[in-house]
Short mmCIF file of C-alpha atoms in Angstrom, two decimals:
data_model
loop_
_atom_site.label_atom_id
_atom_site.label_comp_id
_atom_site.label_asym_id
_atom_site.label_seq_id
_atom_site.Cartn_x
_atom_site.Cartn_y
_atom_site.Cartn_z
CA MET J 1 20.92 -21.68 35.20
CA ILE J 2 18.53 -20.16 32.70
CA SER J 3 19.82 -18.30 29.73
CA PHE J 4 17.87 -15.74 27.29
CA ASP J 5 18.62 -13.65 24.31
CA ILE J 6 15.14 -12.76 22.98
CA VAL J 7 13.60 -9.84 21.23
CA ILE J 8 9.72 -9.33 21.61
CA GLU J 9 7.14 -7.48 19.44
CA ARG J 10 3.81 -6.47 20.80
CA GLY J 11 2.58 -4.13 17.97
CA THR J 12 4.86 -1.08 18.04
CA PHE J 13 6.41 -1.97 21.63
CA VAL J 14 9.47 -3.95 21.23
CA VAL J 15 11.32 -5.69 24.28
CA LYS J 16 15.09 -7.09 23.90
CA ALA J 17 16.35 -9.12 26.99
CA GLN J 18 19.56 -10.61 27.17
CA GLY J 19 21.16 -12.44 30.45
CA THR J 20 21.21 -15.31 32.90
CA LEU J 21 19.66 -16.46 35.52
CA GLN J 22 21.72 -18.39 38.56
CA GLU J 23 20.70 -19.97 41.46
CA GLY J 24 19.60 -17.83 43.91
CA ILE J 25 17.78 -14.65 43.91
CA THR J 26 17.97 -12.06 40.68
CA THR J 27 16.05 -9.07 41.05
CA LEU J 28 14.35 -7.35 38.03
CA MET J 29 13.65 -3.71 38.41
CA GLY J 30 12.52 -1.01 35.84
CA PRO J 31 9.50 1.44 35.53
CA SER J 32 5.81 0.28 34.97
CA GLY J 33 5.35 0.04 31.38
CA SER J 34 8.72 -0.54 30.39
CA GLY J 35 8.38 -4.06 29.26
CA LYS J 36 9.02 -6.21 32.89
CA SER J 37 5.29 -8.14 32.44
CA THR J 38 6.23 -9.18 28.76
CA PHE J 39 9.38 -10.37 29.43
CA LEU J 40 8.08 -12.55 32.34
CA LYS J 41 5.57 -13.86 29.93
CA ALA J 42 7.76 -14.81 27.01
CA LEU J 43 9.79 -16.60 29.89
CA CYS J 44 6.71 -18.55 30.91
CA GLY J 45 5.92 -19.33 27.11
CA LEU J 46 2.77 -17.20 27.48
CA LEU J 47 3.78 -15.16 24.65
CA THR J 48 6.01 -15.92 21.77
CA PRO J 49 9.06 -13.84 21.05
CA LYS J 50 9.69 -12.57 17.91
CA GLU J 51 13.16 -14.37 17.41
CA GLY J 52 15.92 -15.62 20.01
CA ARG J 53 17.21 -18.19 22.30
CA ILE J 54 16.07 -19.44 25.87
CA THR J 55 17.61 -22.31 27.55
CA ALA J 56 17.26 -24.01 31.05
CA ASN J 57 20.31 -25.75 31.93
CA ASP J 58 20.46 -28.41 29.01
CA ALA J 59 16.91 -28.16 27.63
CA VAL J 60 16.09 -25.44 24.91
CA TRP J 61 12.87 -23.72 25.67
CA PHE J 62 12.74 -21.44 22.38
CA GLU J 63 15.12 -21.42 19.10
CA GLY J 64 15.09 -19.06 16.57
CA LYS J 65 11.42 -18.10 15.96
CA LYS J 66 10.25 -21.71 17.22
CA VAL J 67 8.80 -22.44 20.85
CA VAL J 68 10.45 -25.75 21.45
CA THR J 69 8.97 -26.37 24.89
CA PRO J 70 5.76 -25.28 25.71
CA THR J 71 4.41 -23.47 28.58
CA GLN J 72 3.22 -26.59 30.49
CA GLU J 73 6.41 -28.42 30.12
CA ARG J 74 8.82 -25.73 31.31
CA HIS J 75 8.44 -26.39 35.04
CA ILE J 76 8.07 -22.42 36.10
CA GLY J 77 6.80 -21.26 39.18
CA TYR J 78 4.85 -18.29 38.22
CA MET J 79 3.38 -15.88 41.04
CA PRO J 80 1.74 -12.77 39.50
CA GLN J 81 0.74 -9.80 40.87
CA GLY J 82 -2.16 -9.42 42.84
CA ASN J 83 -4.80 -11.95 43.73
CA ILE J 84 -3.18 -15.34 42.41
CA VAL J 85 -4.55 -18.21 44.30
CA PHE J 86 -7.58 -20.04 42.76
CA PRO J 87 -10.13 -18.62 45.19
CA HIS J 88 -12.65 -21.25 44.58
CA MET J 89 -10.59 -24.03 45.57
CA THR J 90 -9.24 -25.03 49.18
CA VAL J 91 -5.59 -24.34 50.27
CA GLU J 92 -5.01 -27.78 49.74
CA ASP J 93 -6.22 -28.14 46.25
CA ASN J 94 -4.56 -25.02 45.27
CA ILE J 95 -1.24 -26.54 46.27
CA ARG J 96 -1.89 -29.98 44.75
CA TYR J 97 -3.12 -28.23 41.42
CA SER J 98 0.36 -29.40 39.46
CA LYS J 99 0.70 -33.13 39.08
CA GLN J 100 4.48 -33.01 39.67
CA GLY J 101 4.62 -33.13 43.30
CA SER J 102 4.56 -35.92 45.72
CA PRO J 103 2.94 -36.62 49.17
CA GLU J 104 6.21 -36.28 50.64
CA LEU J 105 7.01 -32.63 49.02
CA PHE J 106 3.35 -31.81 50.04
CA ASP J 107 3.89 -32.29 53.50
CA HIS J 108 7.06 -30.47 53.72
CA ILE J 109 5.81 -27.30 51.76
CA VAL J 110 2.73 -27.34 53.89
CA GLU J 111 4.45 -27.62 57.17
CA ARG J 112 7.52 -25.21 55.81
CA LEU J 113 4.93 -22.73 55.15
CA ARG J 114 2.97 -23.22 58.18
CA LEU J 115 -0.31 -23.81 55.93
CA THR J 116 -1.37 -27.02 58.20
CA PRO J 117 -4.17 -25.23 59.80
CA HIS J 118 -5.61 -23.84 56.82
CA LEU J 119 -5.79 -26.72 54.36
CA LYS J 120 -9.62 -27.33 53.98
CA LYS J 121 -10.08 -23.30 53.98
CA LYS J 122 -11.40 -21.81 50.76
CA ALA J 123 -8.25 -19.87 49.54
CA LYS J 124 -10.45 -16.44 49.25
CA GLY J 125 -10.85 -16.40 53.12
CA LEU J 126 -7.18 -16.22 53.58
CA SER J 127 -5.34 -12.96 54.38
CA GLY J 128 -2.80 -11.22 51.74
CA GLY J 129 0.25 -12.90 53.71
CA GLU J 130 -1.51 -16.45 53.67
CA GLN J 131 -2.65 -16.30 49.89
CA GLN J 132 1.17 -15.50 48.88
CA ARG J 133 2.28 -18.66 51.06
CA VAL J 134 -0.21 -20.65 49.34
CA ALA J 135 0.96 -19.44 45.98
CA LEU J 136 4.38 -20.19 46.84
CA GLY J 137 3.53 -23.60 47.90
CA ARG J 138 1.55 -24.38 44.70
CA ALA J 139 4.75 -23.01 42.50
CA LEU J 140 6.85 -25.06 44.83
CA TYR J 141 4.95 -28.38 44.85
CA SER J 142 5.19 -28.16 40.60
CA LYS J 143 9.21 -28.79 41.15
CA PRO J 144 10.08 -25.52 39.28
CA VAL J 145 13.31 -25.28 37.49
CA LEU J 146 12.71 -21.68 37.71
CA LEU J 147 10.72 -19.39 40.29
CA ILE J 148 9.38 -16.33 38.87
CA LEU J 149 7.72 -13.84 41.60
CA ASP J 150 5.89 -10.45 40.17
CA GLU J 151 6.37 -8.10 43.14
CA PRO J 152 5.23 -10.64 45.51
CA LEU J 153 5.12 -8.05 48.58
CA THR J 154 3.43 -5.20 46.89
CA ALA J 155 -0.18 -5.66 48.10
CA LEU J 156 0.81 -6.55 51.80
CA ASP J 157 0.76 -4.20 54.55
CA VAL J 158 4.29 -3.24 56.12
CA ASN J 159 4.41 -5.54 58.85
CA LEU J 160 3.65 -8.65 56.85
CA ARG J 161 5.70 -7.59 54.12
CA ALA J 162 9.05 -7.83 56.23
CA GLN J 163 7.81 -11.46 57.55
CA LEU J 164 6.95 -12.73 53.94
CA GLN J 165 10.20 -11.34 52.54
CA GLN J 166 12.15 -13.21 55.08
CA ASP J 167 10.09 -16.43 54.64
CA LEU J 168 10.63 -15.96 50.77
CA VAL J 169 14.41 -15.43 51.03
CA ALA J 170 14.91 -18.54 53.35
CA ILE J 171 12.62 -20.91 51.14
CA ILE J 172 14.06 -19.75 47.78
CA SER J 173 17.83 -20.33 49.39
CA GLU J 174 16.50 -23.92 50.35
CA TRP J 175 15.37 -24.93 47.34
CA ALA J 176 18.24 -23.79 45.55
CA ILE J 177 16.58 -22.79 42.24
CA PRO J 178 16.75 -19.47 40.01
CA CYS J 179 14.36 -17.08 41.28
CA LEU J 180 13.31 -13.82 39.08
CA TRP J 181 11.81 -11.25 41.66
CA VAL J 182 10.38 -8.21 40.31
CA THR J 183 9.86 -5.33 42.56
CA HIS J 184 10.09 -1.34 42.28
CA SER J 185 11.69 -1.06 45.68
CA GLU J 186 15.20 -0.53 45.50
CA GLU J 187 15.80 -1.33 49.25
CA GLU J 188 13.83 -4.70 48.55
CA ALA J 189 16.10 -5.31 45.95
CA ALA J 190 19.38 -4.94 47.65
CA ALA J 191 17.65 -7.31 50.71
CA VAL J 192 16.83 -10.07 48.60
CA GLY J 193 18.99 -10.33 45.38
CA ASN J 194 22.61 -10.68 44.78
CA HIS J 195 22.00 -10.55 41.12
CA ARG J 196 19.90 -7.68 39.45
CA LEU J 197 18.52 -7.07 36.04
CA LEU J 198 17.49 -3.66 34.80
CA CYS J 199 14.43 -3.04 32.72
CA ARG J 200 14.67 0.47 30.65
CA ASP J 201 12.47 1.36 27.59
CA GLY J 202 12.26 -2.29 26.55
CA VAL J 203 16.12 -3.16 27.12
CA ILE J 204 16.35 -5.77 29.78
CA ALA J 205 20.00 -6.52 30.65
CA GLU J 206 22.11 -7.38 33.77
CA GLU J 207 22.99 -4.23 35.96
CA LEU J 208 26.66 -3.58 35.01
CA MET V 1 -51.43 -28.63 34.19
CA ILE V 2 -50.53 -30.69 31.39
CA ALA V 3 -49.03 -27.74 29.25
CA LEU V 4 -46.97 -26.61 32.29
CA GLN V 5 -45.45 -29.85 32.92
CA LEU V 6 -44.85 -30.02 28.83
CA SER V 7 -43.46 -26.56 28.91
CA ILE V 8 -40.89 -27.09 32.21
CA GLU V 9 -40.12 -30.36 30.39
CA VAL V 10 -39.49 -29.08 26.99
CA ALA V 11 -37.53 -25.63 28.63
CA PHE V 12 -35.23 -28.30 30.53
CA LEU V 13 -34.47 -30.61 27.67
CA ALA V 14 -33.46 -27.17 25.41
CA LEU V 15 -31.39 -25.66 28.51
CA LEU V 16 -29.41 -29.05 28.53
CA ILE V 17 -28.77 -28.87 24.78
CA ASN V 18 -27.80 -25.18 25.00
CA VAL V 19 -25.35 -25.77 28.23
CA ILE V 20 -23.54 -28.74 26.21
CA PHE V 21 -23.09 -26.97 23.16
CA GLY V 22 -23.09 -23.36 24.44
CA LEU V 23 -20.17 -24.47 26.77
CA SER V 24 -18.51 -26.18 24.13
CA LEU V 25 -19.06 -23.33 21.81
CA ASN V 26 -17.45 -20.81 24.11
CA TYR V 27 -14.26 -23.31 24.72
CA VAL V 28 -13.57 -23.01 20.92
CA MET V 29 -14.23 -19.10 20.68
CA LYS V 30 -11.85 -18.42 23.60
CA HIS V 31 -9.05 -20.83 22.60
CA TYR V 32 -8.71 -21.09 18.80
CA ALA V 33 -8.39 -17.92 16.43
CA PHE V 34 -9.60 -18.75 12.85
CA PRO V 35 -10.99 -16.37 10.09
CA GLY V 36 -14.75 -15.77 10.23
CA LYS V 37 -14.94 -16.19 14.05
CA SER V 38 -16.59 -12.74 14.48
CA LEU V 39 -19.11 -14.14 11.77
CA ILE V 40 -19.71 -17.26 13.85
CA ASP V 41 -20.23 -15.24 16.94
CA SER V 42 -22.74 -12.94 15.08
CA PHE V 43 -24.32 -16.02 13.61
CA PHE V 44 -24.99 -17.61 17.17
CA THR V 45 -26.36 -14.54 18.51
CA LEU V 46 -28.74 -13.95 15.70
CA PRO V 47 -31.53 -15.77 17.29
CA LEU V 48 -31.79 -12.76 19.65
CA VAL V 49 -32.73 -10.24 17.05
CA LEU V 50 -34.33 -12.37 14.66
CA PRO V 51 -38.46 -12.64 14.91
CA PRO V 52 -38.96 -16.09 16.32
CA VAL V 53 -41.66 -16.70 13.18
CA VAL V 54 -38.47 -16.63 11.01
CA LEU V 55 -36.54 -19.13 12.89
CA GLY V 56 -39.68 -21.26 12.99
CA PHE V 57 -39.62 -20.88 9.44
CA VAL V 58 -35.87 -21.65 8.91
CA LEU V 59 -36.16 -24.74 10.96
CA LEU V 60 -39.38 -25.87 9.37
CA ILE V 61 -37.31 -25.94 6.03
CA ILE V 62 -34.08 -27.82 7.37
CA PHE V 63 -36.32 -30.23 9.12
CA SER V 64 -39.38 -30.84 6.63
CA PRO V 65 -39.31 -34.31 5.58
CA GLY V 66 -39.83 -33.01 2.02
CA ASN V 67 -36.21 -32.09 2.25
CA ALA V 68 -33.35 -34.16 2.27
CA PHE V 69 -32.26 -33.54 5.63
CA GLY V 70 -35.94 -34.17 7.34
CA ALA V 71 -36.31 -36.77 4.91
CA TRP V 72 -33.06 -38.46 5.97
CA LEU V 73 -34.10 -37.71 9.67
CA GLU V 74 -37.18 -39.67 9.05
CA ALA V 75 -35.52 -42.64 7.22
CA HIS V 76 -33.74 -42.90 10.88
CA GLY V 77 -37.16 -42.82 12.76
CA ILE V 78 -36.11 -39.12 13.95
CA ARG V 79 -39.08 -36.91 13.37
CA VAL V 80 -38.98 -33.17 14.25
CA VAL V 81 -41.88 -31.35 12.40
CA PHE V 82 -45.15 -31.58 14.58
CA SER V 83 -43.50 -33.65 17.39
CA LYS V 84 -42.10 -32.60 20.99
CA LEU V 85 -38.57 -32.98 19.54
CA GLY V 86 -39.48 -29.71 17.09
CA ALA V 87 -40.41 -28.22 20.25
CA ILE V 88 -37.36 -28.84 22.11
CA ILE V 89 -35.47 -27.46 18.87
CA ALA V 90 -37.40 -24.84 18.63
CA SER V 91 -36.87 -23.59 22.34
CA ALA V 92 -33.02 -24.49 22.41
CA VAL V 93 -32.48 -22.01 19.01
CA VAL V 94 -34.22 -19.13 20.34
CA SER V 95 -32.85 -19.08 23.66
CA PHE V 96 -29.39 -20.25 22.67
CA PRO V 97 -27.78 -16.63 22.60
CA LEU V 98 -28.72 -15.62 25.99
CA PHE V 99 -27.00 -19.05 27.68
CA TYR V 100 -24.02 -18.28 25.05
CA GLN V 101 -23.68 -14.66 25.45
CA SER V 102 -23.85 -14.80 29.52
CA VAL V 103 -21.11 -17.10 29.58
CA ARG V 104 -18.86 -15.39 26.99
CA THR V 105 -19.20 -12.19 29.18
CA ALA V 106 -18.65 -14.07 32.47
CA LEU V 107 -15.22 -15.74 30.88
CA ALA V 108 -14.07 -12.58 29.50
CA ALA V 109 -13.97 -10.90 33.40
CA ILE V 110 -11.78 -13.88 34.45
CA ASP V 111 -8.34 -12.68 35.19
CA SER V 112 -6.32 -14.17 32.62
CA ASP V 113 -3.34 -14.13 35.19
CA MET V 114 -5.50 -17.13 36.98
CA GLU V 115 -5.43 -19.46 33.72
CA ASP V 116 -1.75 -18.45 33.14
CA VAL V 117 -0.35 -19.60 36.27
CA ALA V 118 -2.76 -23.14 35.83
CA ARG V 119 -0.97 -23.33 32.39
CA THR V 120 2.63 -23.01 33.92
CA LEU V 121 1.57 -25.48 36.26
CA GLY V 122 1.56 -27.87 33.42
CA ALA V 123 -2.44 -27.93 33.01
CA SER V 124 -3.64 -28.42 29.64
CA GLU V 125 -5.99 -26.17 27.82
CA PHE V 126 -9.14 -28.10 28.47
CA ARG V 127 -7.78 -28.55 32.26
CA VAL V 128 -7.77 -24.85 32.71
CA PHE V 129 -11.07 -24.33 30.98
CA TRP V 130 -12.87 -26.88 33.61
CA THR V 131 -10.72 -26.29 36.56
CA ILE V 132 -10.27 -22.48 36.51
CA SER V 133 -12.36 -20.83 33.88
CA LEU V 134 -15.97 -22.65 34.37
CA PRO V 135 -15.86 -22.50 38.22
CA LEU V 136 -14.84 -19.03 38.03
CA ALA V 137 -17.29 -18.09 35.60
CA TRP V 138 -20.13 -19.83 37.66
CA LYS V 139 -22.58 -17.06 38.16
CA GLY V 140 -22.44 -16.24 34.17
CA ILE V 141 -23.16 -20.05 33.55
CA LEU V 142 -26.33 -19.67 36.30
CA SER V 143 -27.62 -16.50 35.30
CA GLY V 144 -27.25 -17.82 31.64
CA SER V 145 -29.10 -20.99 32.56
CA ILE V 146 -32.07 -19.24 34.07
CA LEU V 147 -32.43 -16.56 31.12
CA SER V 148 -32.21 -19.18 28.81
CA PHE V 149 -34.81 -21.60 30.55
CA ALA V 150 -37.14 -18.76 31.29
CA ARG V 151 -37.04 -17.72 27.47
CA GLY V 152 -37.51 -21.57 26.58
CA LEU V 153 -40.94 -21.35 28.94
CA GLY V 154 -41.89 -18.67 26.99
CA GLU V 155 -41.28 -19.56 23.45
CA PHE V 156 -44.12 -19.21 21.26
CA GLY V 157 -43.29 -18.13 17.70
CA ALA V 158 -40.96 -20.67 16.40
CA THR V 159 -42.37 -23.44 18.46
CA ILE V 160 -45.61 -22.84 16.48
CA LEU V 161 -44.56 -23.35 13.32
CA ILE V 162 -42.40 -26.24 13.37
CA ALA V 163 -43.71 -28.39 16.13
CA GLY V 164 -47.57 -27.11 15.91
CA ASN V 165 -50.12 -26.89 18.55
CA ILE V 166 -50.85 -30.41 19.51
CA PRO V 167 -52.51 -30.92 22.87
CA GLY V 168 -50.19 -33.03 25.13
CA ILE V 169 -47.58 -33.08 22.61
CA THR V 170 -46.44 -29.86 21.66
CA ARG V 171 -49.08 -27.45 23.17
CA THR V 172 -47.02 -25.73 25.68
CA MET V 173 -47.75 -22.97 27.93
CA PRO V 174 -47.49 -20.21 25.86
CA LEU V 175 -49.51 -21.94 23.09
CA ALA V 176 -52.00 -23.10 25.62
CA ILE V 177 -52.69 -19.46 26.57
CA TYR V 178 -53.16 -18.53 22.94
CA SER V 179 -55.53 -21.25 22.35
CA LEU V 180 -57.94 -20.68 25.21
CA VAL V 181 -57.84 -16.98 24.60
CA GLU V 182 -58.71 -17.71 20.78
CA PHE V 183 -61.92 -20.02 22.44
CA GLY V 184 -63.03 -17.17 24.58
CA ASP V 185 -61.72 -18.97 27.76
CA TYR V 186 -60.25 -15.86 29.55
CA SER V 187 -60.02 -16.92 33.03
CA GLY V 188 -58.43 -20.59 32.01
CA ALA V 189 -55.39 -18.41 30.16
CA PHE V 190 -55.52 -16.18 33.23
CA GLU V 191 -54.93 -19.32 35.58
CA LEU V 192 -51.86 -20.41 33.41
CA VAL V 193 -50.67 -16.59 33.14
CA ILE V 194 -50.52 -16.99 37.00
CA TYR V 195 -48.69 -19.99 36.86
CA ILE V 196 -45.95 -19.19 34.70
CA CYS V 197 -45.43 -15.69 36.38
CA ILE V 198 -45.28 -17.63 39.75
CA LEU V 199 -42.74 -20.32 38.11
CA THR V 200 -40.16 -17.73 36.76
CA LEU V 201 -40.35 -15.21 39.28
CA GLY V 202 -39.75 -17.95 42.02
CA LEU V 203 -36.78 -19.06 40.03
CA VAL V 204 -35.10 -16.03 39.68
CA TRP V 205 -36.00 -15.06 43.41
CA ALA V 206 -34.64 -18.06 44.59
CA ILE V 207 -31.32 -18.00 42.47
CA GLN V 208 -30.72 -14.46 43.39
CA GLY V 209 -30.85 -15.57 47.01
CA LEU V 210 -28.30 -18.24 46.34
CA THR V 211 -25.90 -15.90 44.62
CA LYS V 212 -26.43 -13.45 47.15
CA GLY V 213 -28.29 -10.98 44.77
CA SER V 214 -25.46 -10.66 42.31
CA LEU V 215 -26.89 -13.18 40.01
CA PHE V 216 -26.30 -10.64 37.11
CA SER V 217 -23.17 -9.53 37.88
CA ASN V 218 -20.26 -11.00 35.68
CA ARG V 219 -18.42 -12.85 38.20
#
C-alpha cells in the first residue's frame, strides 16, 4: 500500500495530496492543469514536495522535507502520456532496460503482452497500441511496487482503446500491485477502477 | 597535398577534443545547478564571436614558454607554440562552440518524460545521459561534429598566431592558400581552394543523405 500526505509548491501553484493507493486500480480524475502531473512526478520522486510524507508498505520515500528514497530506488512503473517507448531501442532492449527483472520474467511478460513477434523491431516502428504494451512490459519488468499510467488510452483510436483497456485491467489484476490510472473519462474510470482520487484546484483527495 | 592532409589531421584531432570535452561539459551543464552557470555557458560560446586572432593571442600568452604554464609544459616535453599541437588547440578552441551549442540545443529538445521514465526504471543520471539523451540527440551531435570539423579545416587567424606557418608542420590549407597568394601563385592557391570546397561540400552532402536531409534539425 502506498500512503501519501504531501504539499507540493511550484512557484505560486500549490498542490495538496492526501490518500492511499491499495492493491488494484485507483483512478485519478481532474481537469487539465489541476495538478495531476505534478502529483505524479512527486510520487515518482522526480520533483521534491515542500513537506509531508510518502510511504510504500514499510519503506519511507519522503519524510518532512527530505527525500529518503530517490527515484531510482522506488521501483515505480511509470507510463507518462504520449510517446513513451525509447524509440531508438528495439522492443527487447526497451523491456530489459531495468536491471530488476529476470529471464523468466522477461519471457512471461513478452508472452503475456503478445510481443514475441516484435522483439527485434525498433520500438518507434510499432503502432500506438503495441507501443503501450511495450511500455507496460518495460514497467512490469522492473518489478514495480506501484504502477502509474498517465492517460494510457488517450492517444489510441476507439477500437484499440477497448482492447488495451481490457488487457491492462487483466494484467494489473494478475500482478496484484497498486496502480494509479489517470483519466479524463468518467466512463473509463468507472470501468477500470474501484477506488477513486479526485483532483480539483490543486487538492487531491479520495472521493467521498 | 601535404597541407590538405595536415588540415584533415588537425581538424580531426581538434574534433576529437571537442567531442570529449563538449559532451562532458554538456553533461555537467544539464545535470548540475551552480552559481555562475550562465557565465560559464557564455564563456564557452565566446570563441564564436571573438575574432580568431584575439583567441590566438590569448593562447599565445597562455602557452608561451616565457610564461609559467608554457614553461612548465616545455619542462615536461610538451611544446605548443609553433607546433602541430598548437594548430590542433587553436582549431579546437575556435570550433568548440559550434559543437557545444549544437549538442546543447539537441539535448534541450528531448522529451524529458523519456529521461524520467529511465530514472524510474532505476537508471543513474549517467546511464540516462548515455543510453537515452545522447542517442536521441544524435542528429545534433552529428551536425555539431560536421560544423566543428569544417570550421577546424578553415581555421586561420588563431593558428597563424600560436602555431605559425611552418611548411609540413603547421601550414594547413588556409595558411597554404595565404602563402601561395602572397607569393603570387594564384593557380596553386586556386587548386587548394577547389580541394577544400569539394571536401566540405562532399562531407555535408554525404551526411545530409545519411540523416535523410534533416541534419540541421534538432532531433
